[in-house]
Short mmCIF file of C-alpha atoms in Angstrom, two decimals:
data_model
loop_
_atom_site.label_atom_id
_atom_site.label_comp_id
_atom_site.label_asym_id
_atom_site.label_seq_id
_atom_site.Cartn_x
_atom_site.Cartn_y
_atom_site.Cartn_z
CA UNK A 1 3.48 -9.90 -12.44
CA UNK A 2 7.56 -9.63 -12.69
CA UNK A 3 8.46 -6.60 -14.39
CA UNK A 4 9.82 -5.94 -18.07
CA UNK A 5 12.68 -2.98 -17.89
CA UNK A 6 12.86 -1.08 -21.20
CA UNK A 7 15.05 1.29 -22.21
CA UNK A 8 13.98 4.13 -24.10
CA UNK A 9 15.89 6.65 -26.87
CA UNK A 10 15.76 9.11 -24.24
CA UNK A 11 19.50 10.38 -23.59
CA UNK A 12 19.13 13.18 -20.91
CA UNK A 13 19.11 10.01 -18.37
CA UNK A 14 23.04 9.52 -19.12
CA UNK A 15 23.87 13.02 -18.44
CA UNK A 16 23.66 14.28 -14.70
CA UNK A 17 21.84 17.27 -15.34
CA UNK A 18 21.71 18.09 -11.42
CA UNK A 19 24.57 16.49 -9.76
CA UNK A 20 23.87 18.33 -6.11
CA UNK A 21 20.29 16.24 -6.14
CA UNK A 22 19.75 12.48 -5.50
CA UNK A 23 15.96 11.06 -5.36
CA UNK A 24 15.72 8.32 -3.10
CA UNK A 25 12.44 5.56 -4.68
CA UNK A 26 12.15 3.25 -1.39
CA UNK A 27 9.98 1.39 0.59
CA UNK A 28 11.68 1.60 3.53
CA UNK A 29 9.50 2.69 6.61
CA UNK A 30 9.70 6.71 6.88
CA UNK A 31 11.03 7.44 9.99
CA UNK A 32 14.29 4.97 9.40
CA UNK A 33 14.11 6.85 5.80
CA UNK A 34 14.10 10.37 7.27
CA UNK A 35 17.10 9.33 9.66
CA UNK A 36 19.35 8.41 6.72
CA UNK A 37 18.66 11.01 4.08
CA UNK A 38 19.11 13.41 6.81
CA UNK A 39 22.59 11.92 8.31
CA UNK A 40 23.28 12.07 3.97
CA UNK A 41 23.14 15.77 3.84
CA UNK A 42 24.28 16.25 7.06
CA UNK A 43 28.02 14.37 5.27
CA UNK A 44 27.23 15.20 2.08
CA UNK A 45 26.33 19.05 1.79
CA UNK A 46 27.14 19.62 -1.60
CA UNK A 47 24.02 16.78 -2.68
CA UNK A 48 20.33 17.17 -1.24
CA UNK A 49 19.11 14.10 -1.02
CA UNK A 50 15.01 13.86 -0.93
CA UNK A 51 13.30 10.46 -1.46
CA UNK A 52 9.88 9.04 -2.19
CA UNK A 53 8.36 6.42 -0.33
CA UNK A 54 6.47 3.21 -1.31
CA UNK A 55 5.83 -0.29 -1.70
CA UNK A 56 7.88 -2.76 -3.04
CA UNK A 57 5.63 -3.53 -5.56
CA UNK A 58 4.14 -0.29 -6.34
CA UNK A 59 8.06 1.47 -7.31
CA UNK A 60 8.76 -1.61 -9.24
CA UNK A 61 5.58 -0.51 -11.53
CA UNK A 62 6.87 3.09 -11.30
CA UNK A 63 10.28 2.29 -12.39
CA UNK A 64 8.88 0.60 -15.18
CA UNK A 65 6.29 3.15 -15.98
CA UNK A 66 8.57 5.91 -15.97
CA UNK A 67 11.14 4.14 -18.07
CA UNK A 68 8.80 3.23 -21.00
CA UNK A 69 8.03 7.00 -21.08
CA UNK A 70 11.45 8.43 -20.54
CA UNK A 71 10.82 10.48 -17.73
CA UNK A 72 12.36 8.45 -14.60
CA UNK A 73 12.45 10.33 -11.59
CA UNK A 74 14.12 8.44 -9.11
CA UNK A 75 18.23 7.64 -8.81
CA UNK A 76 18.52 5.03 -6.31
CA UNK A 77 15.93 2.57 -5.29
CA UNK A 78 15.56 0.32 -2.15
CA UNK A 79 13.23 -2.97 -2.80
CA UNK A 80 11.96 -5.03 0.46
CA UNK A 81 11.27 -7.86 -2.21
CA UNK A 82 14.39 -9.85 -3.46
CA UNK A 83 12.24 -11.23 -6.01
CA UNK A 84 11.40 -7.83 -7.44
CA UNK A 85 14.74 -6.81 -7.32
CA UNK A 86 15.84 -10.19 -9.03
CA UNK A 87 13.41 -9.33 -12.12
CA UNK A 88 14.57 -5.48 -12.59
CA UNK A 89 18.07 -6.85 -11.94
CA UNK A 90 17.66 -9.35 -15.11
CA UNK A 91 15.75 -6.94 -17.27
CA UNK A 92 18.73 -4.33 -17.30
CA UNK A 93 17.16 -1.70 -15.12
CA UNK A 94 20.16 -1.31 -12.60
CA UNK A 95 23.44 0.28 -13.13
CA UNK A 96 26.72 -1.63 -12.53
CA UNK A 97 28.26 0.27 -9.52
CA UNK A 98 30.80 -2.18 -7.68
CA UNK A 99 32.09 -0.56 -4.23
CA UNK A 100 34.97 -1.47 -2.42
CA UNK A 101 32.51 -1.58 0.90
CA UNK A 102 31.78 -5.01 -0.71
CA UNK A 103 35.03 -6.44 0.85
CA UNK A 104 33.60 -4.88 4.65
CA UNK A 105 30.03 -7.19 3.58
CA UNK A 106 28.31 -10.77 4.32
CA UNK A 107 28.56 -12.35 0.62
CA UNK A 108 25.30 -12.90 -0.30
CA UNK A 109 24.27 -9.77 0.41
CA UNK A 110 25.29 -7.52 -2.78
CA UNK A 111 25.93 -8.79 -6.44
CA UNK A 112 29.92 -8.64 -7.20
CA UNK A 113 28.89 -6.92 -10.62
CA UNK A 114 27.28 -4.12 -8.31
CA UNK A 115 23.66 -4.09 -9.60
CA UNK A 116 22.32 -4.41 -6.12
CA UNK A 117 23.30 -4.21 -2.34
CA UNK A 118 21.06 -4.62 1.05
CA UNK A 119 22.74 -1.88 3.42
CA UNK A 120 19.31 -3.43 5.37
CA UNK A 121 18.28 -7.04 6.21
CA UNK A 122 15.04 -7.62 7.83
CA UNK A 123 13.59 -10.37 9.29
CA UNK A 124 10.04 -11.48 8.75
CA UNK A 125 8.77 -13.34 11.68
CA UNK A 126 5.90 -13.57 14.50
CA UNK A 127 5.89 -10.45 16.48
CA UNK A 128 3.56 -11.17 19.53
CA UNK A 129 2.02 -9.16 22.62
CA UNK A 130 3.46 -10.29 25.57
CA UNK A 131 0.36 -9.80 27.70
CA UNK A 132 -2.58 -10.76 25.31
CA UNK A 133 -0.73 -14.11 25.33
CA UNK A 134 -0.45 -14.25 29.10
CA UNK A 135 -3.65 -13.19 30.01
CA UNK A 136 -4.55 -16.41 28.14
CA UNK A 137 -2.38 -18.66 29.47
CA UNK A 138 0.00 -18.86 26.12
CA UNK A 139 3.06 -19.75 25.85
CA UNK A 140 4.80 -17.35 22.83
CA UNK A 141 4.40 -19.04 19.39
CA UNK A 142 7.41 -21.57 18.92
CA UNK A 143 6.19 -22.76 15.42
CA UNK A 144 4.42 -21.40 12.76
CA UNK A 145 2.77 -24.63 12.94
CA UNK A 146 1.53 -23.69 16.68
CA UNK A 147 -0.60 -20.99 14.82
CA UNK A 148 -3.13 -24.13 13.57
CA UNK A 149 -4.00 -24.37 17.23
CA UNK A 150 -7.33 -22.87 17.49
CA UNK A 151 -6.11 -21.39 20.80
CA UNK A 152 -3.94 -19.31 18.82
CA UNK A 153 -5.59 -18.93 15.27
CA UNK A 154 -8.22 -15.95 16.38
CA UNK A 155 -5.63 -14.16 17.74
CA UNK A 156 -3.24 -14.37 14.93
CA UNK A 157 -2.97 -11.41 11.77
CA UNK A 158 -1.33 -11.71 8.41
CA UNK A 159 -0.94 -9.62 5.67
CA UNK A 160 -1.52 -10.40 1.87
CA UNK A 161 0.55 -11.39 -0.38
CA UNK A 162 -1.63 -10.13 -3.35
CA UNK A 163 -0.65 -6.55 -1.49
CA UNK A 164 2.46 -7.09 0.74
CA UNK A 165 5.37 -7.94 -1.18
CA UNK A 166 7.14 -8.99 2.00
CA UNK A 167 3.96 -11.94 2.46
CA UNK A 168 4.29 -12.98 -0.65
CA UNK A 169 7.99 -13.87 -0.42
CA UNK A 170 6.76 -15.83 2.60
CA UNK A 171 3.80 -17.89 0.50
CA UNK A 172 6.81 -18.58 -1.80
CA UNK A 173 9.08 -20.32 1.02
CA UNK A 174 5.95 -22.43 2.30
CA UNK A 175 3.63 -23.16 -0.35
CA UNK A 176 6.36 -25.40 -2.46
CA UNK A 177 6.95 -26.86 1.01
CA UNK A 178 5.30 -30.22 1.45
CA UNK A 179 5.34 -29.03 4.89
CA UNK A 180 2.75 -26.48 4.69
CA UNK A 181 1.57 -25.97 0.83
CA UNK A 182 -1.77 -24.07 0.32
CA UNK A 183 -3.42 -26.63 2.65
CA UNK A 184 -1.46 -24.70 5.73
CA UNK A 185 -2.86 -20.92 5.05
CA UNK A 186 -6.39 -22.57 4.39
CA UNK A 187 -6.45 -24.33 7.53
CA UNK A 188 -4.95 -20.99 9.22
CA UNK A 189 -7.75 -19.02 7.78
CA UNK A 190 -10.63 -21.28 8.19
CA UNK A 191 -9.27 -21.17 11.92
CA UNK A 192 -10.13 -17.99 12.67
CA UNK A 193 -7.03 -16.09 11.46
CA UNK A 194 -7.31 -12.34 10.37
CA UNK A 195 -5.99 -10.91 7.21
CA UNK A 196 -5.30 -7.30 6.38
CA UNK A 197 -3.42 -5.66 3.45
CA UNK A 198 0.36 -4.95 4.97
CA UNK A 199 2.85 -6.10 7.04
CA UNK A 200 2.41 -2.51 8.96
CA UNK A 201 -0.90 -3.11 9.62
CA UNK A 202 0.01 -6.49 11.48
CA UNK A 203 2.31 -4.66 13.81
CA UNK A 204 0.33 -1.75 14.70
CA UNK A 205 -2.58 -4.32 15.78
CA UNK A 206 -0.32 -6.38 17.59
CA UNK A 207 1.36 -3.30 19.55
CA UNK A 208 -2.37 -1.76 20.27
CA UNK A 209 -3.34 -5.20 21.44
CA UNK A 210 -6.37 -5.53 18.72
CA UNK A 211 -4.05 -8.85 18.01
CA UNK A 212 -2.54 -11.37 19.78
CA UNK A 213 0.13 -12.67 17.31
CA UNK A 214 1.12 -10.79 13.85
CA UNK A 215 3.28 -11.70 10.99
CA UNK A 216 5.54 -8.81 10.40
CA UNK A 217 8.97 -7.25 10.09
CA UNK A 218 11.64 -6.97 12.98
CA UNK A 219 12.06 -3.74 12.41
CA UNK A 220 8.37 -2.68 12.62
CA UNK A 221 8.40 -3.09 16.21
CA UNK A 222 10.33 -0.15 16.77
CA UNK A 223 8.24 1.66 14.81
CA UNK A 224 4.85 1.43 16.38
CA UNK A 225 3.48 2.72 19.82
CA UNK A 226 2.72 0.16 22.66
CA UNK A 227 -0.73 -0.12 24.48
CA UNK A 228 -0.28 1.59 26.92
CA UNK A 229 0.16 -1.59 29.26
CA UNK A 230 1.63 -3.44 26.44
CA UNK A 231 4.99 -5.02 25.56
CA UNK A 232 6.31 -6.64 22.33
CA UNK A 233 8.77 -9.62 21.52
CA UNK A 234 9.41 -11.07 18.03
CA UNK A 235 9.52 -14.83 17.87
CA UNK A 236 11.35 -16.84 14.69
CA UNK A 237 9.64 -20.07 14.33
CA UNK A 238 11.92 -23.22 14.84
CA UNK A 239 11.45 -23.81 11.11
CA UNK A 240 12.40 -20.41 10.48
CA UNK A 241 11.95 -16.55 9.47
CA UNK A 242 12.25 -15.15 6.29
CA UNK A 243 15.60 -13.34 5.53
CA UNK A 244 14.49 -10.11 3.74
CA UNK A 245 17.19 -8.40 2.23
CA UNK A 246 16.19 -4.59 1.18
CA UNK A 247 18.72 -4.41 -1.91
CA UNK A 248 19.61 -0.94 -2.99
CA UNK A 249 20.16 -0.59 -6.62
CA UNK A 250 21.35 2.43 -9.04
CA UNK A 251 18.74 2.77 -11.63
CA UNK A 252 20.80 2.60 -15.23
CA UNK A 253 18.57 5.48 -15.89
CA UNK A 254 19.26 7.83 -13.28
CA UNK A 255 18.83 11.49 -14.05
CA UNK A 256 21.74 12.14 -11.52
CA UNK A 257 24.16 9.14 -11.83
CA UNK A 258 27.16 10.79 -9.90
CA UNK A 259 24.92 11.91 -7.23
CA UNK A 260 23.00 8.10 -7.63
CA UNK A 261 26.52 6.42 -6.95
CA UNK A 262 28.01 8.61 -3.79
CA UNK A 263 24.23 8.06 -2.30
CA UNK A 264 24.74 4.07 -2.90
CA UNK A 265 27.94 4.17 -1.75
CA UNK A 266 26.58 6.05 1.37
CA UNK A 267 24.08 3.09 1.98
CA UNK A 268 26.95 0.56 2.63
CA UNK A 269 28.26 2.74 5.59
CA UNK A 270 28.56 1.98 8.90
CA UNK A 271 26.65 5.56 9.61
CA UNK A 272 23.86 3.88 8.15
CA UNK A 273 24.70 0.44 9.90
CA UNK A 274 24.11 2.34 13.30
CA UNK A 275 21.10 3.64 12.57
CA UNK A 276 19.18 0.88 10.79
CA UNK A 277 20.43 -1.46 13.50
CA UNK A 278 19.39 0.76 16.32
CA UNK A 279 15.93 0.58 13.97
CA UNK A 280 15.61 -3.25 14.79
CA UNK A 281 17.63 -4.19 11.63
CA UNK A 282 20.20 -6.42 10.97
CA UNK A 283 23.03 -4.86 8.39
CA UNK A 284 25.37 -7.05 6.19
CA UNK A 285 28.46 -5.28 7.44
CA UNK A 286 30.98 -7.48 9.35
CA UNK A 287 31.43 -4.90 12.02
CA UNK A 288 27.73 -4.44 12.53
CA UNK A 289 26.30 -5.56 16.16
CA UNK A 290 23.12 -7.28 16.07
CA UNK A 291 20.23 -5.72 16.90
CA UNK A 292 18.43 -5.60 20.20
CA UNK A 293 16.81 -8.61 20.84
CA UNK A 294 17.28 -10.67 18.42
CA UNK A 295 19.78 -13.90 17.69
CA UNK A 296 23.06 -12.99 15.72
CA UNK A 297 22.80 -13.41 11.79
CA UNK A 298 24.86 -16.68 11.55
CA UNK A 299 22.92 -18.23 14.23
CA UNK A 300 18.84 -17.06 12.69
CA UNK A 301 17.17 -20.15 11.51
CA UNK A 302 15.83 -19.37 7.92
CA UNK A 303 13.49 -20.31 5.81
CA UNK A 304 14.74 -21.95 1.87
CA UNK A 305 13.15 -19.01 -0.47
CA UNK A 306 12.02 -20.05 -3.78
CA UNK A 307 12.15 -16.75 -5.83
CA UNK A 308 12.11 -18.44 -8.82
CA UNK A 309 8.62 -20.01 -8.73
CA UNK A 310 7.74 -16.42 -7.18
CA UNK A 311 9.04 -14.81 -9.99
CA UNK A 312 6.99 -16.15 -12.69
CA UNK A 313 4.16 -14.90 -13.96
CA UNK A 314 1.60 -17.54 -13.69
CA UNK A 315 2.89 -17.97 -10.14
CA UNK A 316 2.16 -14.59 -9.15
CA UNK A 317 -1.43 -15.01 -10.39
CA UNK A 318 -1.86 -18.57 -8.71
CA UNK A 319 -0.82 -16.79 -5.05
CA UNK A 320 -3.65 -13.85 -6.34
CA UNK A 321 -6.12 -16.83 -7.10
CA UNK A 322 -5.35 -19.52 -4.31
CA UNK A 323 -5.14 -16.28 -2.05
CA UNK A 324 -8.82 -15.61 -2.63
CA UNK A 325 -10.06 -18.86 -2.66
CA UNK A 326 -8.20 -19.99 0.48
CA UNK A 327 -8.95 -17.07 2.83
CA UNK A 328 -12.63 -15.99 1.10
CA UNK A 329 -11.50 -12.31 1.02
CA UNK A 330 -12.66 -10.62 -2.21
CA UNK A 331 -10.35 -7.80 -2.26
CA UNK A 332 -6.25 -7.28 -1.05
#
């Protein structure tokens, strides 16, 4: 369900009670989370930076949560779902924090009034195992459409969108598609296709071999050991990945704004560039190289997103419903 931001009576948010503390609501993996709060207070000594991790759709609920009852805890938050971030956006929950980093950015990738920014862009795609494919005598995955074959199907993993916000966004960019539709994911399921709950758990079976091909994150595959005879490539469908931009945001709330702001304006660096590239991300910043592996920015074929339809409410419970009835699962 999108979420409703309310504000509450409370005025200890406006004040920055603590301005040497910054918590950090995000949903980024931990290790690439670690490396940039720790490269913050490494520059920033005079603000300890600590952050809590989570997904996308889980610190949406918490924002919300915490607003109603006027006792928000985090400053800035980082949202893998630009749907999510859309909503919150809308409903007032962001602070307007323009930087002049902007001008060093990829429009499209930060709102000019400064509600949000992605200092990270993602790329959801097919990451497969180089040697579970050969061993089979498979080419890599060229099309998502290549995943119907049922020489491919058992070997495949997904995620689900009723859990993984990052899924979701991709049911939204194929089901209005008269391409694929619901008809697509049934025919992928019914084919002998796996589903688990997160885009994590996708990776980690592909890089341990217990899967041949996984929908996932780019930036996942640095984050996961190999089989120890393994080796890992990401593949972007001709018709496209999906661009996932992690938008950071200053909640209007904050309990530390000043600290909230130099921490979001600390997200736009290029310290940060280096270090979520090196991570297998791409960043927004023009003087950013591309990441290792992967085809430059301009040159990614994309998928259209439809945040819209994945924004309303009755949508959102027609992916939980089709979801069910599509794959059989009962649960996530």
């Amino acid at each position: 369900m999108p979420f409703l931001f309310l504000s509450t009576a409370c005025t200890t948010a406006s004040a920055d009670r603590d301005a040497g503390r910054v918590v950090f609501y995000t949903s980024w993996p931990q290790s690439t989370t670690r490396q940039v709060v720790d490269a913050f207070n490494r520059a920033h000594p005079d603000v300890r930076a600590t952050y809590v991790l989570g997904e996308t759709l889980e610190l949406g609920a918490r924002i919300q949560t915490e607003s109603e009852s006027g006792s928000l805890g985090g400053d800035v938050v980082v949202l893998a779902d630009p749907a999510v971030t859309e909503v919150l956006a809308r409903d007032g929950a962001f602070a307007e924090v323009p930087l002049p980093q902007f001008a060093e950015m990829r429009k499209g990738y930060y709102d000019p009034r400064g509600r949000w920014a992605a200092p990270r862009i993602a790329v959801g795609a097919l990451w497969y195992n180089v040697e579970a494919l050969r061993s089979r005598g498979l080419a890599p995955p060229g099309s998502w459409f290549d995943l119907l074959d049922p020489r491919y199907a058992p070997l495949t993993v997904m995620p689900s969108p009723v859990v993984a916000g990052t899924m979701a966004t991709l049911i939204s960019a194929t089901v209005p598609d008269r391409r694929f539709g619901w008809g697509y994911w049934r025919r992928l399921a019914h084919g002998g296709a796996g589903f688990t709950n997160y885009v994590t758990d996708s990776a980690r079976m592909v890089a341990a071999r217990q899967a041949g091909i996984g929908y996932t994150l780019s930036n996942y595959t640095k984050q996961y050991p190999l089989h120890p005879k393994g080796s890992t490539r990401i593949a972007v469908p001709r018709e496209g990945g999906i661009i996932v931009p992690s938008a950071a945001s200053v909640l209007a709330e904050a309990p530390h704004p000043g600290a909230a702001r130099t921490f979001f304006r600390y997200l736009m660096s290029p310290e940060v560039a280096r270090i979520l590239v090196k991570d297998g991300n791409y960043s927004p910043r023009l003087d950013a190289p591309t990441p290792q592996g992967l085809l430059p920015l301009a040159r990614l074929p994309a998928m259209r997103l439809h945040t819209d339809w994945i924004m309303k409410p009755e949508s959102r419970n027609e992916i939980q419903r089709r979801w069910h009835e599509v794959t059989g699962l009962s649960g996530g």
